[in-house]
XYZ file of N, CA and C in Angstrom:
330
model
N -7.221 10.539 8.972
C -7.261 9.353 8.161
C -8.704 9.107 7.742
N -8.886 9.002 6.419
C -10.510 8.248 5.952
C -10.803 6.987 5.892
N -11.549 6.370 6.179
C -11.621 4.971 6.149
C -12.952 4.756 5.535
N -13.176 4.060 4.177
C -14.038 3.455 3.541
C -13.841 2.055 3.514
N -15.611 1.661 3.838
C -15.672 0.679 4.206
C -16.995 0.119 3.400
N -16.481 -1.034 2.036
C -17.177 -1.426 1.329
C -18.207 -2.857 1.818
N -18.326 -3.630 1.215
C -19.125 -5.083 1.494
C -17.704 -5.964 2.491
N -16.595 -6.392 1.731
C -15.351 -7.158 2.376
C -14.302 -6.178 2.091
N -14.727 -4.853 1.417
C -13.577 -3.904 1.189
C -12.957 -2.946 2.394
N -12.127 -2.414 2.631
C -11.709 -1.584 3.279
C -10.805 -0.583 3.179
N -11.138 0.331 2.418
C -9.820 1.409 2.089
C -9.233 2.491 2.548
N -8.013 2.599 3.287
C -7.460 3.593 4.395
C -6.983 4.936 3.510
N -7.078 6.342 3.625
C -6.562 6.772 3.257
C -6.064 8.204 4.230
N -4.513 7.979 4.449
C -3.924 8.584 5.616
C -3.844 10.021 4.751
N -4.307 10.988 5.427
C -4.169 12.165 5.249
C -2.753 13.154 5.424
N -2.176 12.307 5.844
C -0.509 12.773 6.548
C 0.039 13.099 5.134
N 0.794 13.952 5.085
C 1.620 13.818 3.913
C 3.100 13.479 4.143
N 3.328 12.756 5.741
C 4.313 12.114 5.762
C 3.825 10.946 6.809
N 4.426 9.499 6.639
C 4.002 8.514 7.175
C 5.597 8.441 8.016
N 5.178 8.534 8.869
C 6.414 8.477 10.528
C 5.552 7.488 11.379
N 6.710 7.461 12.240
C 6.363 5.863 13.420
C 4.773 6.479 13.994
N 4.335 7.650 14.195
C 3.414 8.044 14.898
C 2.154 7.486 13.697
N 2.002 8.232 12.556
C 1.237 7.589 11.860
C 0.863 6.143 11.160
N 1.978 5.738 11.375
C 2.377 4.434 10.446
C 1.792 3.448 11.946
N 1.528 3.700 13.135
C 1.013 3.139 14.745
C -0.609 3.474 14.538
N -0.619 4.513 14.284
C -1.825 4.720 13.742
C -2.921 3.993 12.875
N -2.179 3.872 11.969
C -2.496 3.152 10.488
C -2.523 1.757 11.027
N -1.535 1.061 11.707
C -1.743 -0.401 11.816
C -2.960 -0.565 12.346
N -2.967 0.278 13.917
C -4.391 0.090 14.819
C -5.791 -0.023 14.303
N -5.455 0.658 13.362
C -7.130 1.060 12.087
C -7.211 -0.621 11.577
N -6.191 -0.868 11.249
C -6.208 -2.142 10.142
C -6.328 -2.866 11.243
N -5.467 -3.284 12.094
C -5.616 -4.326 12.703
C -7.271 -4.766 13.549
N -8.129 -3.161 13.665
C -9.451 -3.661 13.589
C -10.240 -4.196 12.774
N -10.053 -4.189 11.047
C -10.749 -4.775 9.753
C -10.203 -5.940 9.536
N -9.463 -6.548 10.914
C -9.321 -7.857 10.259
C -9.749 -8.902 9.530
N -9.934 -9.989 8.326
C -10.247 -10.360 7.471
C -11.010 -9.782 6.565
N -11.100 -8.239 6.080
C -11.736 -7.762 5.267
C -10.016 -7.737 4.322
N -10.468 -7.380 3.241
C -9.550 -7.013 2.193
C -8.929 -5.608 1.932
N -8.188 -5.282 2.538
C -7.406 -4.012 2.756
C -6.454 -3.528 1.657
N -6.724 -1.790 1.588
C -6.362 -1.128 0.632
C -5.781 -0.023 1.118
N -4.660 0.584 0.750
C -4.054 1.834 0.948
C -3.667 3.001 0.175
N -4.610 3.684 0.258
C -4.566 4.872 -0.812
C -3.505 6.186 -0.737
N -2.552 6.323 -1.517
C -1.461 7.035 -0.684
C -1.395 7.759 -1.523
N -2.803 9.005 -2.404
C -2.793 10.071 -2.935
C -2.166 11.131 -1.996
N -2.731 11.078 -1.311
C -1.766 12.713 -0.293
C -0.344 12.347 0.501
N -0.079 11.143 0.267
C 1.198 11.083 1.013
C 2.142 11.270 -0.298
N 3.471 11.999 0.217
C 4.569 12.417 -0.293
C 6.240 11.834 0.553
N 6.130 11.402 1.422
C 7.002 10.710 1.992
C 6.956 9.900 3.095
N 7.759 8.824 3.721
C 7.170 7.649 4.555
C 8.796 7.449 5.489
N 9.274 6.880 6.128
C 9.810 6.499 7.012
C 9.654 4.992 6.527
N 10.595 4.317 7.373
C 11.257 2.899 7.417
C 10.450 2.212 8.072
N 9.570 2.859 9.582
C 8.895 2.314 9.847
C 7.506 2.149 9.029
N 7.183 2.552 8.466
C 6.136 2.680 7.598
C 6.252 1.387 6.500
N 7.315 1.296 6.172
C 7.625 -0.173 4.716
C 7.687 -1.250 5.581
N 8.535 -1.069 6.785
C 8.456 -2.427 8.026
C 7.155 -2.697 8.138
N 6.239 -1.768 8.759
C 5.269 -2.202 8.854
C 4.635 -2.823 7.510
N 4.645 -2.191 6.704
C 3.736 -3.132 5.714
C 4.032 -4.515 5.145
N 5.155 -4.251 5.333
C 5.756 -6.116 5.211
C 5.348 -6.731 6.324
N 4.445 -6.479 7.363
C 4.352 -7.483 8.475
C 2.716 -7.792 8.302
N 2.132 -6.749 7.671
C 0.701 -6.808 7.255
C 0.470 -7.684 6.235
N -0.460 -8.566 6.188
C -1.039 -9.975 5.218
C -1.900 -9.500 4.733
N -1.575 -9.616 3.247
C -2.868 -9.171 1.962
C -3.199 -7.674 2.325
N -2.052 -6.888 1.462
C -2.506 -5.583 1.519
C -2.170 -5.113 -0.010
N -2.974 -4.160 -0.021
C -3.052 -3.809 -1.600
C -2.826 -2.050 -1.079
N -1.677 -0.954 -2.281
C -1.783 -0.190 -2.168
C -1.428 0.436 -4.044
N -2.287 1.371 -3.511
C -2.478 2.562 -5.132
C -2.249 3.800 -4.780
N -2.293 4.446 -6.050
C -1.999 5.879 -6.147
C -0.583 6.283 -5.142
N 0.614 5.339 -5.650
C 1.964 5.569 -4.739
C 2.456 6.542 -5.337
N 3.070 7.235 -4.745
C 4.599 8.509 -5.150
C 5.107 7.680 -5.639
N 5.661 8.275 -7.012
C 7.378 7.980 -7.377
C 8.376 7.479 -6.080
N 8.607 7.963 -5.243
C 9.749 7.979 -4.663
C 9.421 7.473 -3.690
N 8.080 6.844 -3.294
C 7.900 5.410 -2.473
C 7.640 4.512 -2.916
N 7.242 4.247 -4.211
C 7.281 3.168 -5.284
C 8.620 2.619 -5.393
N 9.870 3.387 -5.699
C 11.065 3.384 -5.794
C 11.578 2.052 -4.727
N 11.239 3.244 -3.603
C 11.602 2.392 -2.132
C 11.137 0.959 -1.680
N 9.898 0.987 -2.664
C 9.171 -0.441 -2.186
C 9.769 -1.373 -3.304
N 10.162 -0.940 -4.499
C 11.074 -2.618 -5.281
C 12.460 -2.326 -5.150
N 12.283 -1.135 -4.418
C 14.085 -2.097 -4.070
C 14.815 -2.745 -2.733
N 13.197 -2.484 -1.802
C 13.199 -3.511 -0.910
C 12.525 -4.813 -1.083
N 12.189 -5.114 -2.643
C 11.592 -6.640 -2.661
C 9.954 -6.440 -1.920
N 9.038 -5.279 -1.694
C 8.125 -5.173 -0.868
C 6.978 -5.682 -2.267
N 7.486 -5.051 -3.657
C 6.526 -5.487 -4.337
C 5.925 -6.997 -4.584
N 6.547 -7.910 -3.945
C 6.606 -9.502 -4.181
C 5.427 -9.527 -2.682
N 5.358 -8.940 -1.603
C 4.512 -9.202 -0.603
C 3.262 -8.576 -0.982
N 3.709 -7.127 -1.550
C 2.186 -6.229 -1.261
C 1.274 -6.073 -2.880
N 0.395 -6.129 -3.096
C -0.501 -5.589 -4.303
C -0.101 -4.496 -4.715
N -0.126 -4.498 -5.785
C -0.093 -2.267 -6.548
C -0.675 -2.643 -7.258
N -1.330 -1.399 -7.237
C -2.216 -0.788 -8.588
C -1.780 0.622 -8.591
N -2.048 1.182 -9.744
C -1.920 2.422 -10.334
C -3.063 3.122 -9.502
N -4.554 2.610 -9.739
C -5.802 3.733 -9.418
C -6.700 2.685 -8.603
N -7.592 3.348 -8.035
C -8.650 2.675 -7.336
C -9.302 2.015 -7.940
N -9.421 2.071 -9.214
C -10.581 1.250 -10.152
C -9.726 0.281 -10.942
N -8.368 0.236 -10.715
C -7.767 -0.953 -10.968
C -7.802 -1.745 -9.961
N -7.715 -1.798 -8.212
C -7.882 -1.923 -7.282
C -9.333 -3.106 -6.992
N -10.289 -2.062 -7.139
C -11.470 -2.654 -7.344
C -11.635 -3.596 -8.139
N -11.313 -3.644 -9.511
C -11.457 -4.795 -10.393
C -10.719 -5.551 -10.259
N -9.486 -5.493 -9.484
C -8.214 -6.428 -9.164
C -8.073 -6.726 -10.582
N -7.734 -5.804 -11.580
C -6.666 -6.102 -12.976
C -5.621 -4.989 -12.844
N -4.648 -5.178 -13.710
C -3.779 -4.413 -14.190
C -2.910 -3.965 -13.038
N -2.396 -4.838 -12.266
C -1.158 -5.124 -10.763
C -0.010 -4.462 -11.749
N 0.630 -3.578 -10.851
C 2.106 -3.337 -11.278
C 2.958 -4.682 -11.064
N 3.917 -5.563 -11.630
C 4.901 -5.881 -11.645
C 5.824 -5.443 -11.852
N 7.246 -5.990 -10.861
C 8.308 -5.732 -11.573
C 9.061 -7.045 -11.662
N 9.274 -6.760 -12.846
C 10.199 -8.485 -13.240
C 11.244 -7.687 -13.782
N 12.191 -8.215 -12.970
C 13.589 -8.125 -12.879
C 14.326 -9.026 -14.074
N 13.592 -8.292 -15.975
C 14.722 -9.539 -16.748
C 16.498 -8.947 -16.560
N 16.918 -9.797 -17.412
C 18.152 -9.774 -17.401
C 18.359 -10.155 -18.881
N 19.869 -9.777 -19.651
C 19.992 -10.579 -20.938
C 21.007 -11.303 -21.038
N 20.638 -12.716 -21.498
C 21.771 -13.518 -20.928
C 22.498 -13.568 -22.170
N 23.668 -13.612 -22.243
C 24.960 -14.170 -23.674
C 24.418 -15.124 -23.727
């Protein structure tokens, strides 16, 4: 795991290319030492995650993550995770805190 560590920044980036209960125990322990810094999760080399891995991040306060897979992006709005956690596309959206993925769920009404 790399851990950069800015002025109030802090950005994890797990080297695993799968996030399981072992890493995802891992990952909290790291964070749960940067407490009140502003935490970031860079998930360029990850390719797949476990349940414990989305649990956990729904229990984590003010976390921001970028550079997601398709197919954990997927997993995170259709567990409603995007309403708790930050996205960004890239680190330098991250940094500037512009350009957050949303998903707004329209609908078309008759």
């Amino acid at each position: 795991m790399e851990i950069k560590v800015f002025d109030k920044l802090c950005i994890f980036t797990p080297l695993s290319p799968k996030l399981d209960l072992r890493e995802t125990n891992r990952l909290a322990d790291e964070i749960k030492l940067y407490e009140g810094a502003i935490i970031a999760l860079d998930l360029s080399f990850v390719e797949n995650c476990t349940i414990d891995f989305l649990e956990t991040i729904k229990n984590i306060k003010n976390i921001n993550i970028y550079n997601i897979p398709a197919d954990i992006f997927a997993l995170i709005n259709i567990m409603n995770l995007d309403k708790i956690v930050n996205l960004y596309v890239s680190e330098l959206d991250f940094l500037e805190s512009k350009r957050r993925i949303l998903n707004r769920k329209f609908s078309l009404i008759k």
